[in-house]
Short mmCIF file of C-alpha atoms in Angstrom, two decimals:
data_model
loop_
_atom_site.label_atom_id
_atom_site.label_comp_id
_atom_site.label_asym_id
_atom_site.label_seq_id
_atom_site.Cartn_x
_atom_site.Cartn_y
_atom_site.Cartn_z
CA MET A 1 40.64 23.72 -43.00
CA SER A 2 38.50 26.32 -43.59
CA VAL A 3 35.60 27.84 -41.27
CA VAL A 4 33.04 26.23 -43.58
CA GLN A 5 34.33 22.80 -43.01
CA THR A 6 34.87 23.09 -39.47
CA VAL A 7 31.18 24.32 -38.92
CA LYS A 8 30.27 21.05 -40.91
CA ILE A 9 32.42 18.55 -39.09
CA LEU A 10 31.18 19.67 -36.14
CA GLY A 11 27.90 20.11 -36.89
CA LEU A 12 27.44 16.71 -38.08
CA GLY A 13 29.56 15.07 -35.11
CA ALA A 14 26.87 16.95 -32.91
CA VAL A 15 24.05 15.54 -34.91
CA ALA A 16 26.02 11.79 -34.73
CA LEU A 17 26.39 12.04 -31.14
CA THR A 18 23.19 13.14 -30.13
CA LEU A 19 21.45 10.66 -32.05
CA SER A 20 23.77 7.85 -30.95
CA VAL A 21 22.84 8.78 -27.42
CA GLU A 22 19.00 8.77 -28.24
CA TRP A 23 19.25 5.35 -30.42
CA LEU A 24 21.27 3.92 -27.62
CA GLY A 25 18.88 4.75 -25.11
CA TRP A 26 15.81 2.88 -27.36
CA LEU A 27 18.06 -0.01 -27.61
CA LEU A 28 18.66 -0.41 -24.12
CA ARG A 29 15.16 -0.11 -23.25
CA ARG A 30 14.40 -2.59 -25.82
CA ILE A 31 16.64 -5.10 -24.45
CA TRP A 32 16.47 -4.56 -21.10
CA PRO A 33 12.99 -3.10 -19.87
CA HIS A 34 13.04 -4.43 -16.47
CA GLY A 35 16.44 -3.17 -15.47
CA LEU A 36 15.63 0.25 -16.23
CA ARG A 37 11.94 0.26 -15.08
CA ASN A 38 13.55 -0.93 -11.71
CA ARG A 39 15.35 2.27 -11.23
CA GLY A 40 12.40 4.21 -10.41
CA PRO A 41 11.58 4.57 -6.43
CA LEU A 42 11.33 1.20 -4.33
CA LYS A 43 8.22 -0.78 -4.66
CA GLU A 44 8.25 -3.79 -2.41
CA VAL A 45 5.53 -6.37 -1.30
CA PHE A 46 5.94 -9.26 1.15
CA PHE A 47 3.70 -11.78 2.23
CA PHE A 48 3.09 -13.33 6.06
CA PRO A 49 3.09 -15.98 7.89
CA THR A 50 6.68 -16.11 7.75
CA GLU A 51 8.99 -18.50 8.14
CA VAL A 52 10.71 -18.50 11.58
CA ALA A 53 14.45 -17.59 11.39
CA CYS A 54 17.10 -15.95 13.16
CA THR A 55 17.16 -12.07 12.97
CA GLU A 56 20.23 -11.34 14.80
CA HIS A 57 22.03 -10.35 11.52
CA VAL A 58 19.44 -7.38 11.36
CA PHE A 59 20.29 -6.19 14.37
CA HIS A 60 24.13 -6.37 14.28
CA PRO A 61 24.81 -6.46 10.68
CA ASP A 62 28.76 -5.82 11.18
CA SER A 63 28.90 -8.65 13.96
CA PRO A 64 31.91 -11.33 13.55
CA PHE A 65 30.61 -13.62 15.52
CA PRO A 66 27.89 -15.97 14.57
CA CYS A 67 24.58 -16.17 16.50
CA PRO A 68 24.55 -19.17 18.61
CA CYS A 69 20.49 -19.70 18.66
CA PRO A 70 19.01 -22.86 17.57
CA LEU A 71 16.62 -20.85 14.80
CA PRO A 72 17.87 -21.38 11.07
CA HIS A 73 20.29 -18.79 9.85
CA GLY A 74 21.19 -17.06 6.83
CA VAL A 75 17.55 -16.81 5.48
CA GLU A 76 15.98 -13.90 4.29
CA THR A 77 12.10 -14.08 5.40
CA SER A 78 9.13 -11.44 5.43
CA PHE A 79 9.96 -10.38 8.72
CA SER A 80 13.95 -10.09 8.63
CA ARG A 81 12.72 -7.88 5.03
CA LEU A 82 10.19 -5.67 7.29
CA LEU A 83 12.92 -5.05 10.32
CA GLY A 84 15.53 -4.29 7.81
CA HIS A 85 13.31 -1.60 6.47
CA ILE A 86 12.64 -0.25 10.02
CA MET A 87 16.36 -0.58 11.11
CA SER A 88 17.42 1.42 8.00
CA ALA A 89 16.12 4.48 9.58
CA SER A 90 18.66 7.01 9.91
CA SER A 91 16.53 10.11 11.46
CA SER A 92 12.71 9.34 12.22
CA LEU A 93 10.38 6.40 12.48
CA ASP A 94 6.68 7.56 12.53
CA LEU A 95 4.72 4.65 13.32
CA CYS A 96 0.98 4.72 13.46
CA VAL A 97 -0.30 1.09 14.47
CA PHE A 98 -3.38 -0.25 15.96
CA ALA A 99 -1.69 -3.20 18.17
CA PHE A 100 1.90 -3.37 18.89
CA THR A 101 3.24 -6.27 21.13
CA ASN A 102 5.86 -8.06 18.89
CA ALA A 103 8.97 -7.92 20.87
CA SER A 104 11.15 -8.11 18.19
CA LEU A 105 9.99 -5.06 16.80
CA SER A 106 9.89 -3.51 19.98
CA ARG A 107 13.72 -4.03 20.19
CA ALA A 108 14.36 -2.18 16.89
CA VAL A 109 12.26 1.02 17.75
CA LEU A 110 14.47 0.96 21.20
CA ALA A 111 17.50 0.41 19.05
CA LEU A 112 16.56 3.12 16.87
CA HIS A 113 15.65 5.17 19.55
CA ALA A 114 19.18 4.27 21.28
CA ARG A 115 21.23 5.27 18.26
CA GLY A 116 19.41 8.49 18.23
CA VAL A 117 16.37 7.99 15.37
CA ALA A 118 13.47 10.29 16.03
CA VAL A 119 10.93 8.01 17.00
CA ARG A 120 7.11 8.91 17.30
CA ILE A 121 4.50 6.52 17.81
CA LEU A 122 0.49 6.90 17.77
CA THR A 123 -1.66 3.87 18.86
CA ASP A 124 -5.01 2.71 19.61
CA MET A 125 -5.95 3.76 23.28
CA ASP A 126 -7.70 0.42 23.74
CA TYR A 127 -5.08 -1.50 22.47
CA THR A 128 -2.25 -0.35 24.49
CA LEU A 129 -3.86 -2.22 27.79
CA ILE A 130 -3.71 -5.80 25.56
CA THR A 131 -1.71 -8.73 26.90
CA GLY A 132 2.12 -7.94 25.78
CA SER A 133 1.40 -4.50 24.63
CA GLN A 134 4.77 -2.95 23.80
CA ILE A 135 4.06 0.52 24.45
CA GLY A 136 4.45 0.95 28.04
CA ALA A 137 8.30 -0.65 27.43
CA VAL A 138 8.72 2.15 24.99
CA ARG A 139 7.68 4.72 26.83
CA ARG A 140 9.74 3.91 29.60
CA ALA A 141 12.59 4.60 27.44
CA GLY A 142 11.75 7.85 26.63
CA ILE A 143 10.12 7.14 23.51
CA CYS A 144 7.13 9.93 22.62
CA VAL A 145 3.93 7.81 22.41
CA ARG A 146 0.56 9.29 21.49
CA CYS A 147 -2.89 7.37 21.77
CA ASP A 148 -6.01 7.91 19.62
CA SER A 149 -9.33 7.80 21.74
CA GLY A 150 -10.95 9.71 19.02
CA ALA A 151 -12.13 6.75 16.75
CA VAL A 152 -13.87 3.25 17.46
CA HIS A 153 -10.22 1.97 16.54
CA MET A 154 -7.33 3.93 15.11
CA HIS A 155 -6.66 0.84 12.83
CA HIS A 156 -3.54 1.94 10.74
CA LYS A 157 -0.78 -0.13 10.35
CA PHE A 158 2.01 1.96 8.80
CA ALA A 159 5.49 3.53 9.67
CA VAL A 160 7.27 6.33 7.39
CA VAL A 161 11.34 5.90 7.62
CA ASP A 162 13.15 9.09 7.16
CA GLY A 163 10.19 10.85 5.80
CA ARG A 164 10.33 9.17 2.85
CA ARG A 165 9.68 5.28 3.14
CA LEU A 166 6.04 3.80 3.58
CA ILE A 167 5.72 0.72 5.06
CA THR A 168 1.97 0.11 5.14
CA GLY A 169 -0.09 -3.20 4.83
CA SER A 170 -2.79 -5.40 6.93
CA LEU A 171 0.00 -6.43 9.69
CA ASN A 172 -0.43 -5.27 12.97
CA TRP A 173 2.86 -5.45 14.88
CA THR A 174 2.21 -8.57 16.89
CA LEU A 175 3.87 -12.18 16.99
CA THR A 176 0.11 -13.82 15.81
CA ALA A 177 -0.04 -11.24 12.71
CA ILE A 178 3.71 -12.20 11.72
CA GLN A 179 3.77 -16.11 12.53
CA SER A 180 0.13 -17.08 12.39
CA ASN A 181 -2.02 -14.66 9.78
CA LYS A 182 -2.26 -14.62 6.40
CA GLU A 183 -0.89 -10.44 6.13
CA ASN A 184 0.59 -8.08 3.34
CA VAL A 185 3.38 -5.05 4.09
CA LEU A 186 3.88 -3.23 1.21
CA VAL A 187 7.11 -1.01 1.19
CA THR A 188 8.00 2.15 -1.30
CA ASP A 189 9.82 5.24 -1.61
CA GLU A 190 7.06 6.48 -4.21
CA PRO A 191 6.28 10.45 -3.38
CA ASP A 192 2.97 10.09 -4.45
CA LEU A 193 2.07 7.62 -1.93
CA VAL A 194 4.22 8.30 0.80
CA ARG A 195 3.11 12.23 0.92
CA PRO A 196 -0.51 11.23 1.90
CA PHE A 197 0.64 9.15 4.83
CA ILE A 198 3.06 11.91 5.93
CA ALA A 199 0.33 14.46 6.19
CA GLU A 200 -2.08 12.09 8.02
CA PHE A 201 0.51 11.22 10.68
CA GLN A 202 0.71 14.64 11.18
CA ARG A 203 -2.54 15.49 11.45
CA LEU A 204 -3.45 12.75 14.05
CA TRP A 205 -0.45 13.48 16.10
CA ALA A 206 -1.86 16.83 16.15
CA VAL A 207 -5.02 15.81 16.96
CA ASN A 208 -3.67 13.66 19.65
CA ALA A 209 -1.66 16.00 21.56
CA PRO A 210 -2.17 15.51 25.44
CA LEU A 211 -3.66 19.11 25.88
CA ARG A 212 -6.28 18.56 23.20
CA ARG A 213 -7.12 15.09 24.60
CA PRO A 214 -10.48 15.23 26.98
CA PRO A 215 -9.60 13.76 30.09
CA SER A 216 -11.48 10.11 30.19
CA PRO A 217 -11.15 9.49 26.58
CA VAL A 218 -11.66 5.65 26.96
CA ALA A 219 -15.01 5.67 28.28
CA GLU A 220 -16.19 7.67 24.85
CA LYS A 221 -14.98 4.61 22.91
CA PRO A 222 -17.51 1.27 22.64
CA ALA A 223 -15.67 -1.77 22.92
CA SER A 224 -16.62 -3.11 19.40
CA LEU A 225 -14.00 -5.40 17.69
CA ALA A 226 -12.01 -3.82 15.09
CA VAL A 227 -13.45 -5.04 11.86
CA MET B 1 23.02 25.74 -53.44
CA SER B 2 26.16 23.58 -53.49
CA VAL B 3 25.83 20.00 -52.09
CA VAL B 4 28.26 21.29 -49.20
CA GLN B 5 25.80 23.96 -48.38
CA THR B 6 22.92 21.95 -48.28
CA VAL B 7 24.71 19.45 -46.45
CA LYS B 8 25.81 22.26 -43.93
CA ILE B 9 22.04 23.70 -43.11
CA LEU B 10 20.79 20.04 -42.91
CA GLY B 11 23.40 19.04 -39.76
CA LEU B 12 22.99 22.28 -38.22
CA GLY B 13 18.85 21.95 -38.76
CA ALA B 14 19.37 18.43 -36.93
CA VAL B 15 21.61 19.51 -34.54
CA ALA B 16 19.02 22.52 -33.75
CA LEU B 17 15.83 20.36 -33.62
CA THR B 18 17.31 17.73 -31.53
CA LEU B 19 18.87 19.97 -28.79
CA SER B 20 15.33 22.14 -28.77
CA VAL B 21 13.50 18.80 -28.30
CA GLU B 22 16.14 17.84 -25.47
CA TRP B 23 15.91 21.27 -23.87
CA LEU B 24 12.30 21.95 -23.87
CA GLY B 25 11.68 18.66 -22.35
CA TRP B 26 14.40 19.53 -19.67
CA LEU B 27 12.73 23.14 -19.20
CA LEU B 28 8.91 21.20 -18.94
CA ARG B 29 10.59 19.19 -16.04
CA ARG B 30 11.82 22.25 -14.51
CA ILE B 31 8.29 23.99 -14.64
CA TRP B 32 5.97 21.18 -14.41
CA PRO B 33 7.49 18.58 -12.46
CA HIS B 34 4.39 17.27 -10.51
CA GLY B 35 2.52 17.75 -14.17
CA LEU B 36 4.93 15.11 -15.64
CA ARG B 37 5.29 12.83 -12.98
CA ASN B 38 1.63 11.96 -12.43
CA ARG B 39 1.31 11.05 -16.06
CA GLY B 40 2.79 7.31 -14.84
CA PRO B 41 0.46 4.59 -13.14
CA LEU B 42 -2.58 5.35 -11.17
CA LYS B 43 -1.32 6.15 -7.12
CA GLU B 44 -4.21 7.14 -4.96
CA VAL B 45 -4.64 6.96 -1.17
CA PHE B 46 -7.75 7.68 1.01
CA PHE B 47 -8.40 7.95 4.47
CA PHE B 48 -11.35 7.07 6.63
CA PRO B 49 -13.49 7.68 8.48
CA THR B 50 -15.54 9.09 5.41
CA GLU B 51 -18.12 11.86 5.75
CA VAL B 52 -21.89 10.39 4.99
CA ALA B 53 -22.98 11.03 1.84
CA CYS B 54 -25.27 9.22 -0.69
CA THR B 55 -23.75 7.38 -3.08
CA GLU B 56 -26.37 6.08 -5.62
CA HIS B 57 -24.36 8.30 -8.46
CA VAL B 58 -21.56 5.49 -8.32
CA PHE B 59 -24.28 2.77 -8.81
CA HIS B 60 -26.31 4.96 -11.09
CA PRO B 61 -24.07 7.43 -13.20
CA ASP B 62 -26.54 7.98 -15.88
CA SER B 63 -29.54 8.19 -14.05
CA PRO B 64 -31.10 11.46 -15.27
CA PHE B 65 -33.43 11.44 -11.94
CA PRO B 66 -32.19 13.07 -8.88
CA CYS B 67 -31.62 10.66 -6.01
CA PRO B 68 -34.38 11.87 -3.15
CA CYS B 69 -32.73 10.14 -0.24
CA PRO B 70 -32.07 12.82 2.66
CA LEU B 71 -27.95 12.50 2.97
CA PRO B 72 -25.95 15.00 1.52
CA HIS B 73 -25.44 14.85 -2.49
CA GLY B 74 -22.54 15.99 -4.52
CA VAL B 75 -19.77 15.12 -2.34
CA GLU B 76 -16.88 13.19 -3.15
CA THR B 77 -15.95 10.97 0.01
CA SER B 78 -13.14 8.71 0.96
CA PHE B 79 -15.86 5.92 0.71
CA SER B 80 -17.39 6.70 -2.93
CA ARG B 81 -14.09 7.01 -4.42
CA LEU B 82 -13.72 3.31 -3.10
CA LEU B 83 -16.85 2.18 -4.36
CA GLY B 84 -15.93 3.96 -7.95
CA HIS B 85 -12.98 2.16 -8.15
CA ILE B 86 -14.68 -1.06 -7.21
CA MET B 87 -17.51 -0.47 -9.97
CA SER B 88 -14.89 0.43 -12.31
CA ALA B 89 -14.35 -3.37 -12.85
CA SER B 90 -15.28 -3.93 -16.32
CA SER B 91 -13.97 -8.24 -16.48
CA SER B 92 -12.80 -9.04 -13.29
CA LEU B 93 -12.73 -8.66 -9.37
CA ASP B 94 -10.81 -10.86 -6.92
CA LEU B 95 -11.65 -9.84 -3.31
CA CYS B 96 -9.46 -11.09 -0.84
CA VAL B 97 -10.97 -10.09 2.85
CA PHE B 98 -10.96 -10.60 6.32
CA ALA B 99 -14.43 -9.17 7.25
CA PHE B 100 -17.28 -8.38 4.58
CA THR B 101 -20.58 -6.75 6.34
CA ASN B 102 -20.95 -3.54 4.99
CA ALA B 103 -23.78 -3.56 2.70
CA SER B 104 -23.10 -0.90 -0.12
CA LEU B 105 -19.77 -2.76 -1.05
CA SER B 106 -21.74 -6.11 -1.34
CA ARG B 107 -24.02 -3.95 -3.19
CA ALA B 108 -21.12 -2.50 -5.27
CA VAL B 109 -19.97 -6.45 -5.60
CA LEU B 110 -23.58 -7.87 -6.65
CA ALA B 111 -24.03 -5.52 -9.24
CA LEU B 112 -20.79 -6.07 -10.76
CA HIS B 113 -21.74 -9.80 -10.87
CA ALA B 114 -24.75 -8.86 -12.62
CA ARG B 115 -23.67 -7.34 -15.40
CA GLY B 116 -20.99 -10.16 -16.34
CA VAL B 117 -17.71 -9.36 -14.07
CA ALA B 118 -16.15 -12.51 -12.78
CA VAL B 119 -16.05 -11.89 -9.17
CA ARG B 120 -13.87 -14.50 -7.04
CA ILE B 121 -14.04 -13.67 -3.10
CA LEU B 122 -11.91 -15.27 -0.78
CA THR B 123 -12.62 -14.71 3.25
CA ASP B 124 -11.69 -15.94 6.59
CA MET B 125 -13.61 -19.14 7.74
CA ASP B 126 -14.55 -17.78 11.30
CA TYR B 127 -15.35 -14.04 10.04
CA THR B 128 -18.11 -15.53 7.70
CA LEU B 129 -20.24 -16.41 10.73
CA ILE B 130 -20.26 -12.51 12.37
CA THR B 131 -23.40 -10.93 12.35
CA GLY B 132 -24.47 -9.13 8.89
CA SER B 133 -21.98 -10.91 7.06
CA GLN B 134 -22.52 -10.39 3.44
CA ILE B 135 -20.86 -13.65 2.48
CA GLY B 136 -23.99 -15.71 2.58
CA ALA B 137 -25.88 -12.97 0.27
CA VAL B 138 -23.18 -13.10 -2.61
CA ARG B 139 -23.29 -16.73 -2.59
CA ARG B 140 -26.87 -17.17 -3.20
CA ALA B 141 -26.10 -14.67 -5.98
CA GLY B 142 -23.81 -17.41 -7.26
CA ILE B 143 -20.50 -15.01 -6.83
CA CYS B 144 -17.84 -17.84 -6.57
CA VAL B 145 -16.39 -17.89 -2.61
CA ARG B 146 -13.64 -19.73 -0.96
CA CYS B 147 -12.84 -19.53 2.84
CA ASP B 148 -9.42 -19.35 4.34
CA SER B 149 -9.05 -21.85 7.29
CA GLY B 150 -5.48 -22.78 6.98
CA ALA B 151 -3.98 -20.00 8.94
CA VAL B 152 -5.36 -18.19 12.72
CA HIS B 153 -6.43 -15.34 10.24
CA MET B 154 -6.69 -14.49 6.75
CA HIS B 155 -6.30 -10.82 7.63
CA HIS B 156 -5.83 -9.40 4.01
CA LYS B 157 -7.97 -6.59 2.98
CA PHE B 158 -7.29 -6.08 -0.75
CA ALA B 159 -9.09 -6.50 -4.11
CA VAL B 160 -7.51 -6.67 -7.83
CA VAL B 161 -9.89 -4.89 -10.18
CA ASP B 162 -9.62 -6.31 -13.94
CA GLY B 163 -6.27 -7.74 -12.94
CA ARG B 164 -4.38 -4.39 -13.17
CA ARG B 165 -5.36 -2.17 -10.08
CA LEU B 166 -4.77 -2.87 -6.64
CA ILE B 167 -6.88 -1.60 -3.86
CA THR B 168 -5.09 -2.35 -0.46
CA GLY B 169 -4.66 -1.18 3.28
CA SER B 170 -6.26 -1.77 6.56
CA LEU B 171 -9.82 -1.41 5.74
CA ASN B 172 -11.93 -4.16 6.01
CA TRP B 173 -14.97 -4.27 4.15
CA THR B 174 -17.45 -3.51 6.98
CA LEU B 175 -19.46 -0.08 8.14
CA THR B 176 -17.61 0.50 11.42
CA ALA B 177 -14.34 0.06 9.13
CA ILE B 178 -15.75 3.14 6.79
CA GLN B 179 -17.81 5.05 9.33
CA SER B 180 -15.97 5.14 12.57
CA ASN B 181 -12.51 3.84 12.50
CA LYS B 182 -9.18 5.63 11.15
CA GLU B 183 -8.28 3.70 8.36
CA ASN B 184 -6.22 3.84 5.00
CA VAL B 185 -6.83 2.52 1.55
CA LEU B 186 -4.25 3.12 -1.42
CA VAL B 187 -5.21 2.58 -5.27
CA THR B 188 -2.57 1.92 -7.78
CA ASP B 189 -2.20 0.73 -11.10
CA GLU B 190 1.35 0.53 -11.02
CA PRO B 191 2.37 -2.96 -11.95
CA ASP B 192 5.59 -4.20 -9.77
CA LEU B 193 2.91 -3.19 -6.73
CA VAL B 194 -0.04 -5.33 -8.48
CA ARG B 195 1.47 -7.91 -9.32
CA PRO B 196 2.69 -9.48 -6.01
CA PHE B 197 -0.89 -9.32 -5.05
CA ILE B 198 -2.24 -11.12 -8.28
CA ALA B 199 0.11 -14.00 -7.55
CA GLU B 200 -0.94 -14.24 -3.67
CA PHE B 201 -4.76 -14.19 -4.81
CA GLN B 202 -3.89 -17.09 -7.32
CA ARG B 203 -1.68 -18.82 -4.50
CA LEU B 204 -4.34 -19.00 -1.69
CA TRP B 205 -7.18 -19.22 -4.34
CA ALA B 206 -5.85 -22.36 -5.60
CA VAL B 207 -4.60 -23.41 -1.57
CA ASN B 208 -8.36 -23.20 -0.62
CA ALA B 209 -9.97 -25.08 -3.48
CA PRO B 210 -12.84 -27.02 -1.80
CA LEU B 211 -11.09 -30.24 -2.65
CA ARG B 212 -7.90 -29.58 -0.83
CA ARG B 213 -9.43 -28.55 2.47
CA PRO B 214 -9.84 -30.72 5.44
CA PRO B 215 -12.92 -31.77 6.57
CA SER B 216 -13.07 -29.75 9.60
CA PRO B 217 -11.17 -26.77 9.33
CA VAL B 218 -12.67 -24.74 11.90
CA ALA B 219 -11.75 -26.76 14.41
CA GLU B 220 -8.11 -26.25 13.49
CA LYS B 221 -8.47 -22.52 14.29
CA PRO B 222 -7.73 -20.83 17.86
CA ALA B 223 -10.28 -18.35 18.34
CA SER B 224 -7.93 -15.23 19.00
CA LEU B 225 -8.18 -11.97 17.87
CA ALA B 226 -7.17 -11.19 15.18
CA VAL B 227 -4.23 -8.36 15.64
#
């Protein structure tokens, strides 16, 4: 085979291969648009109130024993999905939440801390004092907590998991919010949405460092309703 | 020029062109990753409390007269951005908000209604009674309002503009939230995030249709704090 023929065959072969790949991609996009689109960053939304169901499988996914509690089992609820995203943390959890009284969410945070995940909690100073607040329990376990006292209310309800997954919405970490209120939670890995929340957490964490706080911050805050 | 030569030149030309386009794309992605990424759906996050500044330009963008008010002018704040997104509505605004007392946000909603935008408001029954509630004013203007009485609190704070832009976060539509609290607002056109909120609004709107409500719904709700 001459050099000219070899070049010709190679050239045409390359054209055929490249165009086939392009056409295959176009064809797949036409046939399966949602499948291809879903390969982007995680984007998930769920609503509350949630159905009450057992969530032991989130805490012990590998347990060989079935849970004996009387709640329904094997049901995926908004709450089990929320817990699952929190428990997926492998290196860090930065939590910025107005009210934190839910015992299951506190258990999740304590479990992460026990397995070496760096947990930081930023909360509203006034709301650490409400009935059932979990702030004392997480502090006693050695988790670093800072309280915001500079605003009327630190009304955020977001968490950043492993510096790359955002959990945000209207939901405070309370039993009323989860089982009784109409609430929303949005979970995403989209960097353009996660990045500003990371920056805001870092800013608020630094602003509320213990040495920077005034001696009696509670007195500065009006006891207004957080709406 | 022989047929063989023509085929050879065309083949090599096609290879060169296709590979050049591929390589150019790869090179642009390496040089300008953010630029290319930002061409997707809108993804915006802003935080409160906001700086107090004049927002007349949002209501009257084409006015030839400067605003005479004593507030700072020409300052883009979180609040002016929020107002801008709301005022961008051209066909519909579906608002689902726990507390609505802010006069500027009420003015925006009334302006949209006056220019023919279909506005629907879903709010918490108890919180229509708080001091400064704007629900009476928007109702009197003819805007359709439905009150949720089925949950302890309808605690959502989201809006959908023109069925394609989601505004959500921790922020109630109150002056305290905007000027005093630490709050977040997330705005996106990402269909995977907007779609569930549209569905939830439609569901809640249907559930809270006047004829479906029990006669004395307020009595069903405990007067607990919405956390």
